[in-house]
Coordinates of C-alpha atoms in Angstrom, one line a residue:
Chain A
M56 CA 112.6 63.9 19.1
S57 CA 110.4 60.9 18.2
V58 CA 111.7 57.3 19.4
E59 CA 110.1 54.2 18.1
N60 CA 107.1 52.4 19.8
H61 CA 108.9 49.3 20.1
T62 CA 112.3 50.9 21.7
A63 CA 110.7 53.0 24.2
E64 CA 108.2 52.3 26.2
T65 CA 105.9 54.9 27.4
P66 CA 103.5 54.1 30.1
A67 CA 99.8 55.0 29.6
G68 CA 100.1 59.1 30.2
E69 CA 101.5 62.4 29.1
R70 CA 104.3 63.0 31.1
E71 CA 107.7 62.5 29.6
L72 CA 109.8 60.1 32.2
P73 CA 113.8 60.5 32.0
L74 CA 115.6 58.2 29.4
V75 CA 118.0 56.0 30.1
L76 CA 119.7 53.3 28.3
L77 CA 119.2 49.9 29.0
L78 CA 122.1 47.1 28.8
P79 CA 120.4 44.0 28.9
P80 CA 119.9 41.7 30.9
L81 CA 117.3 43.5 33.1
F82 CA 116.1 41.3 35.9
P83 CA 112.5 40.8 35.1
H84 CA 111.1 41.8 38.8
F85 CA 112.8 45.1 38.4
H86 CA 111.1 45.6 34.9
V87 CA 107.4 46.8 36.4
A88 CA 108.8 49.2 38.8
L89 CA 111.6 51.4 37.0
T90 CA 109.1 51.5 33.9
H91 CA 106.7 53.4 35.8
K92 CA 109.7 56.2 36.2
F93 CA 111.9 55.7 33.7
R94 CA 112.1 55.2 29.9
F95 CA 114.2 52.9 28.6
L96 CA 115.6 52.9 25.5
K97 CA 116.5 49.1 24.3
P98 CA 119.5 48.3 21.5
W99 CA 118.7 45.1 21.1
E100 CA 114.9 45.4 20.5
S101 CA 115.9 47.3 17.1
P102 CA 116.6 45.9 14.1
L103 CA 119.7 48.3 13.5
P104 CA 123.1 47.3 15.0
R105 CA 123.6 48.8 18.3
E106 CA 126.3 52.0 17.0
E107 CA 123.5 52.7 14.7
F108 CA 121.0 52.5 16.9
L109 CA 122.5 54.4 19.4
A110 CA 123.4 57.2 16.9
A111 CA 119.9 57.7 15.7
H112 CA 118.5 57.5 19.1
A113 CA 120.9 57.9 22.2
C114 CA 122.8 61.1 21.8
A115 CA 120.6 63.0 24.5
V116 CA 121.1 59.6 26.8
R117 CA 122.5 60.9 30.1
A118 CA 122.3 57.8 32.0
L119 CA 123.1 53.9 31.7
L120 CA 121.4 51.1 33.4
C121 CA 123.7 47.9 32.8
S122 CA 124.0 44.4 34.6
G123 CA 127.0 42.4 33.7
P124 CA 128.6 41.1 31.9
T125 CA 127.6 43.1 28.8
P126 CA 130.7 45.3 29.0
V127 CA 130.7 49.2 29.1
D128 CA 133.4 49.8 26.8
A129 CA 135.3 52.6 25.3
E130 CA 134.0 52.0 22.2
L131 CA 130.2 52.3 23.8
L132 CA 131.0 55.5 25.8
A133 CA 132.1 57.0 22.1
C134 CA 128.7 56.5 21.2
L135 CA 127.0 58.4 24.2
P136 CA 128.4 61.9 23.8
R137 CA 126.0 63.0 26.5
L138 CA 126.5 60.1 29.1
E139 CA 127.0 61.2 32.5
L140 CA 125.7 58.3 34.4
V141 CA 126.4 54.4 34.7
V142 CA 124.3 52.6 37.0
A143 CA 125.8 49.4 37.3
S144 CA 123.5 46.8 39.2
S145 CA 126.2 44.7 41.0
A146 CA 128.7 45.4 42.9
G147 CA 131.7 45.0 41.0
V148 CA 132.2 47.2 38.1
N149 CA 135.0 45.1 36.5
H150 CA 133.1 45.2 33.4
I151 CA 132.9 49.0 33.0
D152 CA 136.3 51.2 31.6
V153 CA 136.5 52.7 34.9
A154 CA 139.3 54.9 33.7
A155 CA 137.2 56.0 30.2
C156 CA 134.7 57.1 32.5
R157 CA 136.8 59.1 34.6
R158 CA 138.4 60.7 31.8
R159 CA 135.1 61.8 30.9
G160 CA 133.8 62.8 34.0
I161 CA 130.6 60.3 33.8
A162 CA 129.6 58.9 37.4
I163 CA 129.6 55.4 38.0
T164 CA 127.2 54.1 40.7
N165 CA 127.0 50.3 41.8
A166 CA 124.9 48.1 44.3
G167 CA 126.5 49.7 47.2
N168 CA 125.7 47.8 50.0
A169 CA 122.3 45.7 48.5
F170 CA 124.6 42.2 48.8
T171 CA 126.7 42.8 51.8
D172 CA 125.2 40.3 53.7
D173 CA 124.0 37.7 51.4
V174 CA 127.5 37.8 50.2
A175 CA 129.3 37.5 53.4
D176 CA 126.6 34.7 54.3
Y177 CA 127.5 32.9 51.4
A178 CA 131.4 33.0 52.3
V179 CA 131.0 32.0 55.5
A180 CA 128.7 29.0 54.8
L181 CA 131.4 27.7 51.7
L182 CA 134.1 27.8 54.4
I183 CA 132.0 25.9 56.7
D184 CA 131.0 23.5 54.0
V185 CA 134.8 22.8 53.1
L186 CA 136.0 22.9 56.1
H187 CA 133.1 20.6 57.6
K188 CA 132.8 18.5 54.0
I189 CA 129.2 19.4 54.7
S190 CA 128.3 19.4 50.7
A191 CA 131.0 16.4 50.4
S192 CA 129.1 14.3 53.2
D193 CA 125.6 14.8 52.3
R194 CA 127.1 13.2 48.7
Y195 CA 128.1 10.1 50.6
V196 CA 124.7 10.0 52.5
R197 CA 122.8 10.2 49.3
R198 CA 124.5 7.6 47.7
G199 CA 123.5 5.2 50.6
L200 CA 127.3 5.0 51.8
W201 CA 127.1 5.5 55.6
P202 CA 126.1 2.1 56.5
I203 CA 128.2 0.4 54.0
K204 CA 131.4 2.3 54.3
G205 CA 131.1 3.7 57.7
D206 CA 131.9 7.3 59.1
H207 CA 132.7 9.8 56.6
P208 CA 136.2 10.7 56.8
L209 CA 137.2 13.5 59.6
G210 CA 137.0 17.4 58.7
R211 CA 138.7 20.3 60.1
K212 CA 137.7 22.9 62.8
L213 CA 136.9 26.4 62.0
G214 CA 137.5 27.8 65.6
G215 CA 141.1 29.3 66.1
K216 CA 141.8 29.9 61.9
R217 CA 143.5 32.6 61.1
V218 CA 141.3 34.1 58.0
G219 CA 143.1 36.7 55.7
V220 CA 140.6 39.1 54.0
I221 CA 141.5 40.3 50.8
G222 CA 139.4 43.9 50.4
L223 CA 138.0 44.9 53.8
G224 CA 135.5 46.5 52.2
S225 CA 132.1 46.4 53.3
I226 CA 131.5 42.9 52.0
G227 CA 135.2 42.1 53.5
S228 CA 134.4 43.5 56.8
A229 CA 131.1 41.6 57.1
V230 CA 133.2 38.7 56.5
A231 CA 135.1 39.4 59.2
R232 CA 132.7 40.4 61.7
R233 CA 131.0 37.4 61.3
L234 CA 134.2 35.1 61.3
E235 CA 135.2 36.8 64.9
A236 CA 131.8 35.6 66.6
F237 CA 133.4 31.6 65.4
G238 CA 136.3 32.4 67.1
C239 CA 138.7 33.1 63.9
T240 CA 141.4 35.6 63.9
I241 CA 141.1 37.7 61.2
L242 CA 143.9 39.5 59.1
Y243 CA 144.0 41.6 55.7
H244 CA 145.4 43.3 52.7
S245 CA 143.8 46.2 51.0
R246 CA 145.0 49.0 48.8
R247 CA 145.5 51.5 52.1
K248 CA 145.9 50.1 55.5
K249 CA 142.5 51.3 57.5
P250 CA 143.5 53.1 60.8
S251 CA 139.9 52.5 62.6
V252 CA 140.9 48.5 61.9
S253 CA 142.7 46.6 64.5
H254 CA 143.5 43.5 62.4
Q255 CA 146.7 43.4 61.4
F256 CA 147.3 44.5 58.0
F257 CA 149.7 43.3 55.4
S258 CA 150.7 45.1 52.4
N259 CA 151.6 41.9 50.8
V260 CA 149.1 39.2 49.9
T261 CA 152.0 36.3 49.9
D262 CA 152.6 37.8 53.1
L263 CA 149.1 37.1 54.8
A264 CA 148.8 34.1 53.0
A265 CA 151.9 32.6 54.9
E266 CA 150.2 33.9 57.9
S267 CA 146.8 32.5 57.2
D268 CA 144.9 29.2 57.2
V269 CA 142.4 31.0 54.9
L270 CA 142.0 33.5 52.3
V271 CA 138.7 35.1 51.2
T272 CA 138.6 37.0 48.0
T273 CA 136.2 40.3 48.9
C274 CA 138.0 42.7 46.9
T275 CA 136.8 44.3 43.4
L276 CA 138.6 42.8 40.1
T277 CA 140.6 45.4 38.6
A278 CA 143.6 45.5 36.2
E279 CA 145.6 45.2 39.6
T280 CA 143.9 42.5 41.3
H281 CA 144.1 40.4 38.4
H282 CA 145.4 37.0 39.6
I283 CA 146.0 38.5 43.2
I284 CA 145.8 34.7 44.3
D285 CA 148.7 33.0 42.1
R286 CA 151.1 30.2 42.4
E287 CA 153.3 32.3 44.6
V288 CA 150.7 33.1 47.3
M289 CA 149.2 29.3 47.0
L290 CA 152.0 27.9 48.2
A291 CA 152.9 30.6 50.6
L292 CA 149.3 29.4 51.8
G293 CA 150.5 25.7 52.4
K294 CA 149.1 22.2 51.9
D295 CA 146.1 22.8 54.4
G296 CA 145.3 26.0 53.0
I297 CA 141.3 26.9 51.6
I298 CA 140.7 29.6 49.5
I299 CA 137.2 31.2 49.0
N300 CA 135.8 33.2 46.6
V301 CA 132.9 35.1 46.1
G302 CA 134.5 38.2 44.5
R303 CA 135.1 37.7 40.6
G304 CA 136.8 34.5 38.9
A305 CA 140.2 36.4 37.5
L306 CA 140.8 37.4 41.0
V307 CA 142.3 33.4 41.3
D308 CA 144.5 31.9 38.7
E309 CA 142.1 29.1 38.1
K310 CA 144.5 27.2 36.1
E311 CA 147.2 27.4 39.2
L312 CA 144.4 26.5 41.7
V313 CA 143.3 23.5 39.7
R314 CA 147.0 22.5 39.9
C315 CA 147.9 23.0 43.7
L316 CA 144.9 21.4 44.5
M317 CA 145.5 18.4 42.0
E318 CA 148.9 18.5 43.8
G319 CA 148.3 18.9 47.3
E320 CA 149.8 22.2 47.9
I321 CA 146.8 23.8 49.1
G322 CA 144.0 21.8 51.1
G323 CA 140.7 22.8 49.6
A324 CA 138.6 25.6 48.0
G325 CA 134.9 27.4 47.7
L326 CA 134.7 28.9 44.7
D327 CA 131.4 31.1 43.4
V328 CA 132.8 32.3 40.6
F329 CA 135.3 31.0 38.1
E330 CA 137.2 33.1 35.2
N331 CA 135.3 31.6 32.1
E332 CA 131.7 31.2 33.7
P333 CA 129.6 29.2 33.1
V334 CA 132.7 27.2 32.4
V335 CA 134.1 25.4 35.5
P336 CA 137.7 23.4 35.1
Q337 CA 136.2 19.5 34.8
E338 CA 139.2 18.7 37.9
L339 CA 137.0 20.1 40.3
L340 CA 134.4 18.3 39.6
H341 CA 135.7 15.1 41.2
M342 CA 137.3 16.5 44.2
D343 CA 136.0 16.1 47.5
N344 CA 138.0 19.2 49.3
V345 CA 136.3 22.1 47.1
V346 CA 132.7 23.1 47.1
L347 CA 131.5 24.8 44.0
T348 CA 128.6 26.9 43.4
H349 CA 127.1 28.6 40.2
H350 CA 127.6 32.6 40.7
Q351 CA 124.9 32.5 43.8
A352 CA 125.6 34.5 46.0
V353 CA 123.7 37.4 45.7
F354 CA 120.4 35.8 44.6
T355 CA 118.1 36.2 47.5
P356 CA 115.1 38.2 47.4
E357 CA 116.3 40.2 49.6
S358 CA 119.5 41.3 48.1
F359 CA 117.0 42.5 44.8
H360 CA 114.9 44.2 46.6
G361 CA 118.1 46.2 48.3
L362 CA 119.1 46.5 44.8
L363 CA 116.3 48.0 42.9
E364 CA 115.8 50.2 46.1
V365 CA 119.7 51.5 44.7
V366 CA 119.2 51.3 41.5
M367 CA 116.0 53.3 41.5
G368 CA 117.2 55.9 44.0
N369 CA 120.6 56.4 42.1
L370 CA 118.5 57.2 39.0
E371 CA 116.1 59.5 40.5
A372 CA 118.5 61.3 42.4
F373 CA 120.4 62.0 39.3
F374 CA 117.7 63.1 37.5
S375 CA 116.8 65.8 40.5
N376 CA 119.8 66.5 40.6
R377 CA 120.9 65.4 43.9
P378 CA 123.9 63.7 45.2
L379 CA 124.1 60.1 43.9
P380 CA 123.6 57.7 47.1
T381 CA 125.9 54.9 46.2
P382 CA 129.1 56.4 43.5
V383 CA 131.7 54.4 43.1
S384 CA 134.8 56.0 43.9
E385 CA 138.3 55.3 42.7
Chain B
M1425 CA 146.5 2.0 84.3
E1426 CA 147.6 -1.5 82.1
S1427 CA 145.8 -3.2 84.7
L1428 CA 142.4 -1.5 84.0
G1429 CA 140.3 -3.7 81.7
V1430 CA 138.2 -0.9 79.7
L1431 CA 135.6 -2.2 77.2
L1432 CA 135.8 -0.4 73.8
T1433 CA 132.3 -0.6 72.2
L1434 CA 132.9 0.6 68.7
P1435 CA 135.8 1.5 66.5
M1436 CA 135.4 5.2 67.2
N1437 CA 138.8 6.8 67.0
P1438 CA 142.4 4.8 66.0
Y1439 CA 144.5 6.8 68.2
L1440 CA 141.7 6.4 71.3
E1441 CA 142.3 2.8 70.5
A1442 CA 145.4 2.4 70.2
E1443 CA 146.2 4.5 73.7
L1444 CA 143.7 2.0 75.3
H1445 CA 145.5 -0.9 73.7
R1446 CA 148.8 0.4 75.0
R1447 CA 148.2 2.0 78.4
C1448 CA 145.4 -0.5 79.7
H1449 CA 143.8 -4.0 78.8
L1450 CA 141.6 -3.6 76.2
F1451 CA 138.5 -5.4 75.3
R1452 CA 137.0 -4.6 71.8
L1453 CA 133.0 -5.3 72.2
W1454 CA 133.1 -5.4 68.2
E1455 CA 135.1 -8.6 68.2
S1456 CA 132.8 -10.7 68.9
P1457 CA 129.9 -11.5 66.5
P1458 CA 126.1 -9.8 68.0
A1459 CA 125.0 -13.6 68.8
H1460 CA 128.1 -14.1 70.8
R1461 CA 128.2 -11.0 72.6
K1462 CA 126.3 -11.9 76.1
D1463 CA 129.4 -15.1 76.4
F1464 CA 131.8 -12.7 75.6
L1465 CA 130.7 -10.3 77.9
Q1466 CA 130.0 -13.2 80.6
A1467 CA 134.0 -14.2 79.8
N1468 CA 135.7 -11.0 80.6
A1469 CA 133.4 -9.6 83.0
P1470 CA 136.0 -10.3 85.7
S1471 CA 138.3 -8.2 84.1
I1472 CA 136.2 -5.3 83.0
R1473 CA 136.0 -1.7 85.2
A1474 CA 135.9 0.5 82.7
V1475 CA 133.2 1.2 79.5
V1476 CA 134.2 3.6 76.6
G1477 CA 131.3 3.7 74.5
N1478 CA 130.0 6.7 71.9
A1479 CA 126.5 8.0 70.9
T1480 CA 126.0 5.3 69.0
V1481 CA 126.8 2.4 71.4
G1482 CA 127.1 3.6 74.7
A1483 CA 126.1 1.4 78.3
D1484 CA 122.7 -0.1 78.6
A1485 CA 121.0 -1.7 81.4
E1486 CA 122.2 -5.1 80.0
T1487 CA 125.4 -4.0 79.7
I1488 CA 125.7 -2.7 83.0
D1489 CA 124.3 -5.4 84.9
A1490 CA 126.7 -8.4 83.2
L1491 CA 129.9 -6.0 83.9
P1492 CA 129.4 -6.7 88.0
R1493 CA 132.8 -5.0 88.2
L1494 CA 132.1 -1.6 86.5
E1495 CA 133.4 1.4 88.2
I1496 CA 133.4 4.2 85.6
V1497 CA 132.0 4.6 82.2
A1498 CA 134.0 7.4 80.2
S1499 CA 131.4 8.5 77.1
Y1500 CA 133.5 9.5 73.8
S1501 CA 130.3 12.1 73.6
V1502 CA 128.6 14.5 75.4
G1503 CA 125.3 13.4 74.8
L1504 CA 124.7 10.5 77.9
D1505 CA 121.5 9.1 76.1
K1506 CA 122.9 5.8 75.1
V1507 CA 124.0 5.5 78.7
D1508 CA 121.9 4.3 81.7
L1509 CA 122.2 7.1 84.0
A1510 CA 119.9 5.2 86.5
R1511 CA 121.2 1.9 87.0
C1512 CA 125.1 3.7 86.6
R1513 CA 123.2 6.1 90.0
E1514 CA 122.2 2.3 91.3
R1515 CA 125.3 0.9 91.4
G1516 CA 127.6 4.2 92.3
I1517 CA 129.3 3.6 88.7
R1518 CA 130.5 7.4 87.9
V1519 CA 130.4 8.5 84.3
T1520 CA 132.1 10.9 82.7
Y1521 CA 131.6 12.7 79.2
T1522 CA 133.0 15.0 76.8
P1523 CA 131.5 18.8 77.0
D1524 CA 133.4 22.1 75.8
V1525 CA 135.6 20.5 73.5
L1526 CA 133.2 19.8 70.6
T1527 CA 131.3 22.3 71.8
D1528 CA 132.4 24.9 68.9
D1529 CA 132.3 22.4 66.0
A1530 CA 128.6 21.7 66.8
A1531 CA 127.3 25.3 66.9
D1532 CA 129.8 25.5 63.9
L1533 CA 127.9 23.1 62.2
A1534 CA 124.3 24.4 63.3
I1535 CA 125.2 27.8 61.7
G1536 CA 127.0 26.1 58.6
L1537 CA 123.8 23.9 58.0
S1538 CA 121.2 26.7 58.7
I1539 CA 123.0 28.9 55.6
A1540 CA 123.3 26.0 53.5
T1541 CA 119.7 24.8 54.2
L1542 CA 118.3 28.6 53.2
R1543 CA 120.7 29.6 50.5
R1544 CA 120.7 25.6 49.1
L1545 CA 124.6 25.5 49.1
C1546 CA 124.7 21.7 48.7
E1547 CA 122.0 22.1 45.5
A1548 CA 124.1 24.5 43.7
D1549 CA 127.0 22.3 44.3
R1550 CA 125.1 19.2 43.1
Y1551 CA 124.0 21.2 40.0
V1552 CA 127.5 22.4 38.9
R1553 CA 129.0 18.8 39.1
A1554 CA 126.2 17.3 37.2
G1555 CA 127.4 19.8 34.5
S1556 CA 124.1 21.6 34.6
W1557 CA 125.3 25.3 35.0
K1558 CA 125.2 26.3 30.4
A1559 CA 124.3 30.3 30.7
K1560 CA 125.8 32.4 33.2
G1561 CA 122.9 34.4 34.7
D1562 CA 121.4 31.3 35.3
Y1563 CA 120.6 31.4 39.3
K1564 CA 117.2 30.8 41.5
L1565 CA 116.5 33.0 44.7
T1566 CA 117.0 31.7 47.7
S1567 CA 116.7 32.8 51.2
R1568 CA 118.5 35.1 52.8
F1569 CA 120.0 33.6 56.9
S1570 CA 120.9 37.2 57.8
G1571 CA 118.4 38.4 60.0
K1572 CA 116.4 35.7 60.4
T1573 CA 114.9 34.6 63.2
V1574 CA 116.7 31.9 65.2
G1575 CA 115.1 29.6 67.7
I1576 CA 116.7 27.5 69.5
L1577 CA 116.0 24.6 71.5
G1578 CA 117.9 23.9 74.9
L1579 CA 120.2 26.8 75.6
G1580 CA 123.2 24.8 77.2
R1581 CA 127.1 25.0 76.2
I1582 CA 126.2 24.4 72.2
G1583 CA 122.9 26.4 72.5
L1584 CA 124.5 29.7 73.7
A1585 CA 127.5 28.8 71.1
V1586 CA 125.0 29.3 68.4
A1587 CA 122.9 32.0 69.6
K1588 CA 126.9 33.9 69.5
R1589 CA 127.4 33.0 65.9
A1590 CA 123.7 33.5 65.0
E1591 CA 123.9 37.3 66.6
A1592 CA 126.8 38.2 64.4
F1593 CA 124.7 37.7 61.4
G1594 CA 122.1 40.1 63.0
C1595 CA 119.6 37.4 63.7
P1596 CA 117.2 37.7 66.6
I1597 CA 117.5 35.2 69.0
C1598 CA 114.8 33.5 71.1
Y1599 CA 114.9 30.4 72.6
H1600 CA 113.1 27.5 74.8
S1601 CA 114.7 25.6 77.6
R1602 CA 113.7 23.8 80.7
T1603 CA 114.4 27.2 82.7
K1604 CA 114.8 30.6 81.7
N1605 CA 118.3 31.8 81.7
P1606 CA 118.7 35.2 83.3
N1607 CA 121.7 35.8 82.4
V1608 CA 121.0 36.6 78.5
N1609 CA 118.6 38.9 76.8
Y1610 CA 117.6 36.6 74.5
K1611 CA 113.7 36.1 74.3
Y1612 CA 112.5 33.3 75.7
F1613 CA 109.2 31.5 74.7
H1614 CA 107.9 28.6 77.6
S1615 CA 106.8 26.0 74.8
V1616 CA 108.3 24.5 71.8
L1617 CA 105.3 25.3 70.1
E1618 CA 105.4 28.8 71.0
L1619 CA 109.5 28.8 70.0
A1620 CA 108.2 27.1 66.5
G1621 CA 105.6 30.2 65.7
N1622 CA 108.1 32.9 66.3
C1623 CA 111.5 31.6 65.0
D1624 CA 112.5 31.3 61.2
V1625 CA 114.8 28.6 61.6
L1626 CA 114.4 26.0 64.6
I1627 CA 118.0 24.9 65.9
V1628 CA 117.6 21.5 68.1
A1629 CA 120.9 21.5 70.8
C1630 CA 118.8 20.1 74.2
P1631 CA 119.8 16.7 75.2
L1632 CA 117.7 13.6 74.6
T1633 CA 115.8 12.1 77.7
K1634 CA 112.3 10.7 77.8
E1635 CA 110.5 14.1 77.8
T1636 CA 112.8 15.2 74.9
H1637 CA 111.9 12.5 72.9
H1638 CA 109.9 13.4 69.7
I1639 CA 109.4 17.0 71.1
I1640 CA 109.7 18.3 67.0
N1641 CA 106.3 16.6 66.3
H1642 CA 103.4 16.6 63.9
E1643 CA 102.3 20.1 65.4
V1644 CA 105.9 22.1 65.9
I1645 CA 106.5 20.8 62.8
N1646 CA 103.2 22.4 61.1
T1647 CA 103.5 25.2 63.4
L1648 CA 106.8 25.8 61.8
G1649 CA 105.5 25.7 58.4
P1650 CA 106.1 25.8 54.8
K1651 CA 108.9 28.5 55.3
G1652 CA 110.4 27.3 58.0
V1653 CA 113.7 25.5 58.2
L1654 CA 114.5 23.0 60.9
V1655 CA 118.0 21.7 62.1
N1656 CA 119.0 19.1 64.2
I1657 CA 122.4 18.8 65.8
G1658 CA 120.7 16.9 68.7
R1659 CA 120.1 13.3 68.5
G1660 CA 117.9 11.7 66.2
P1661 CA 114.8 10.6 68.0
H1662 CA 114.7 14.5 68.7
V1663 CA 112.6 14.4 65.4
D1664 CA 109.0 12.3 64.8
E1665 CA 111.4 11.3 61.4
P1666 CA 108.4 9.5 59.4
E1667 CA 106.2 12.9 60.1
L1668 CA 109.0 15.1 59.1
I1669 CA 109.5 13.4 55.6
S1670 CA 105.9 13.9 54.8
A1671 CA 105.7 17.2 55.8
L1672 CA 108.9 17.8 53.6
V1673 CA 107.6 16.1 50.9
E1674 CA 103.8 18.2 51.2
G1675 CA 105.7 21.6 51.9
R1676 CA 104.2 21.7 55.7
L1677 CA 107.6 22.3 56.5
G1678 CA 110.2 24.4 54.2
A1679 CA 113.3 22.6 54.6
A1680 CA 115.8 20.6 56.7
A1681 CA 118.9 20.0 57.6
L1682 CA 119.8 16.7 59.5
D1683 CA 123.0 15.8 61.2
V1684 CA 121.4 12.8 63.3
Y1685 CA 118.6 10.5 62.4
E1686 CA 116.5 7.7 64.6
H1687 CA 118.2 4.8 63.3
E1688 CA 121.7 5.9 62.6
P1689 CA 123.7 5.1 59.7
D1690 CA 120.3 4.0 58.0
I1691 CA 118.2 7.1 56.6
P1692 CA 115.1 6.8 54.8
E1693 CA 115.5 6.9 51.0
E1694 CA 112.9 9.4 50.6
L1695 CA 114.7 12.3 52.2
F1696 CA 117.6 11.2 49.5
R1697 CA 115.2 12.4 46.8
L1698 CA 114.4 15.7 48.4
E1699 CA 116.0 18.7 47.2
N1700 CA 114.9 20.9 50.3
V1701 CA 117.1 19.4 53.2
V1702 CA 121.0 19.0 53.6
L1703 CA 121.7 15.3 55.0
T1704 CA 125.2 15.0 57.1
P1705 CA 126.1 11.6 59.0
H1706 CA 126.3 12.5 62.5
V1707 CA 129.7 15.1 62.0
G1708 CA 128.5 17.4 64.7
S1709 CA 131.9 16.9 66.4
A1710 CA 134.3 15.6 63.8
T1711 CA 136.8 17.2 63.2
W1712 CA 140.6 16.4 63.8
E1713 CA 141.2 18.5 66.4
T1714 CA 137.7 18.0 68.5
R1715 CA 138.1 14.2 67.9
K1716 CA 141.5 14.2 69.4
A1717 CA 140.4 16.3 72.0
M1718 CA 137.3 14.5 73.2
A1719 CA 139.7 11.1 73.0
D1720 CA 141.8 12.9 75.7
L1721 CA 139.3 13.7 77.4
V1722 CA 138.4 10.0 77.7
L1723 CA 141.8 8.9 78.5
G1724 CA 142.2 11.9 81.0
N1725 CA 139.1 10.6 83.0
L1726 CA 140.0 7.4 82.9
E1727 CA 143.5 7.8 84.5
A1728 CA 142.1 10.5 87.0
H1729 CA 140.1 7.0 87.8
V1730 CA 142.9 4.6 88.3
L1731 CA 144.9 7.5 90.5
N1732 CA 141.9 8.4 92.6
K1733 CA 141.9 12.2 91.4
P1734 CA 139.2 14.3 90.6
L1735 CA 137.4 13.2 87.3
L1736 CA 138.0 15.9 84.3
T1737 CA 134.6 16.3 83.1
P1738 CA 132.5 14.4 86.0
F1739 CA 128.4 13.5 84.8
L1740 CA 127.9 11.4 87.7

C-alpha cells in the first residue's frame, strides 16, 4: 500500500518503520526523536476530510498517538478497524472514549509517572501561595504599595492543616508525602480504600470535606468524578476552606466555586485547570484569595523528557509484542 | 504588670498592642514625630523599663542609652540584628525573642518561594489575570523543583526545617554554617562560595551579624550562576542588593525570591520589572496563628520578668 509523501514521513533509508496515526498537537520536541523510529500518518496535512483520509490510508493502522484535547471518540474509533493501541501523552485520559476502547479490546497507555513530581510540586506551591498570599503580596509589592499602605494582610499557617486528597494515585500520594513534611494531616477519598495506606479514608467526599481544611483534586476525570467538588462539598469544607485543583477543570463545579468564593462560603482556591480553557471566569481575576495558572503544572523539560521516554517505551513495546509499560487499567 | 512601663516601637500587632495597653503602662514610640523622638524618650524614660521592638525598629544603642531604667528588651521577632546586644550585655539588660513559633512558617515560605520561582508561578498568575491566556496549549517550560540540590546557609531551627521539607521533594541537601552539625547527614561545605557552587537553590536562613553582612556578594552570586536561584528569608543586608539586581538583569543569576530587603519597605524599582523574581513584603512569619503565638511569647516573657520567674525564651 503506498502512502502519499506529504502525509507520512520516511527518513532516509529503506526500513519500513511501524505506522502510527498522529492526532495533533505533537510537542515539537518529540518530533525528531519519534520520527526516527515510527512513520506518522498526519490527517491534518491532507486536503481530504478526516473520515475520507482515514478510510483511504488508515485501515491498517494499529496504533494511535494523541495529546489532549483532540478527542478519541467512538466516531474516530469506527474509522480505525485494526486499532489495538491508543498512546496518550497526558496523565488524564478523559478525552478518550475509554468504554468504547475496552469494548474493542484497544489498550490505552498514558504518561505513567512522568508528570507525578511536577504536578505534586505545583499543587503544594499553589497551596502555600494561597495560604501565605505569595502571588497577592508580590502584586502588592510591584504596585509600590508596601511603603504607602504598610504590611500586607496576614496569611494562614500550613502546619497542622488537614488536607483531604481526592484521588490517592501516584500524584495524590506524591502530594501527601510532601505535605506531611510540612506537618499536615492527610485524609483521602478514593474509589476504594487502600489497605496499605494509614491515612484516614472517606468513602464520601462531603464527609471528607467536613473534616478537612484543604481539598486537593488529583483524580482522573470520568463521568463519576465530574463535578466531584460541588456546592454541597464546598459548604461542608467551610468558610476557611481551600480548594487546589491540578486535575481537570471539570472536577470542580466552576460556577458554584465562583459563587462560593464571592459569597465567602469558602476561603480560597489554587487553580491550574478550568472547565473551559482558556476561559477563566472574570470574577476570579479580581480576587486576592485565589491563585490562577494556565494549565502549567506539567511543563518542565524533565516531565517532557520523561513523557517522551514513556511514549517511546509504549510504542516500542507494542510493536515488539512486549507488555506495555504504562497501561491504563479501569 | 500595671506598673511596667513598656515602649512599643511600631504598631506591629493589634492584639499585642491592646494587651500591652490593658496590662501595662504603654508608650507608643511612633506617636512622637521623629524630630521629637529624643524628647519623647527623655520625658518618659523614668517610667520605661521594657522595650518591645521588631525586625524593623528594635532597640539600638541610642534608644538604650536614653532609657536608664531599661531592664528587658522583648523582641517580637527571632532576628535580633536590630537590638544592640553588646549594649544590653554591658547594662545587664535581658533580651527575649520569638524562636520556634515561627520556624514552620518561615520554612514553609522558603519552600513555597523556591517552587514559585523555579516554576514561575506568580508570573503565570499575572499572565492569567492580564487576560493573556488565549489558546489552550499555551505554555512555557519552567524548571522542576523536585530533585534539585538545595543549599542552606545557616542550619539553625529554620534551616533544619527547610531541609526536612526539601527532603520530601527528593532534594539533596547541603549547607554551610559556622560549625558542622554532627547530627545530620547533609553535605557540609566550609564556605558559602563552595555551597553556591554545589547547589541549584541557595536559601539564606542564618542570623544577620557583622560577619554575615553582604555574605551573598558578587562572587557568590556569579558562582550560583545563570541557572541558580537565590531565596532570601533571612535579612535584607545578607545580600549585596545592587549587585543582586545587576546579576538578575544581566542573567548572571537565574532567578531570586526575596522576602527581605536592605531598606524595607523601600524596594529598588528595577526589581518590579523583572519576571525572574518573586517579591514578598517580609511575610516570613506573617500568619494569624504565628503572629498570635509571637505576641503571647512577648507577653509571657514580660510577665515572667515582672514576677521574677525564668524567662520563657531568653537570648540574653
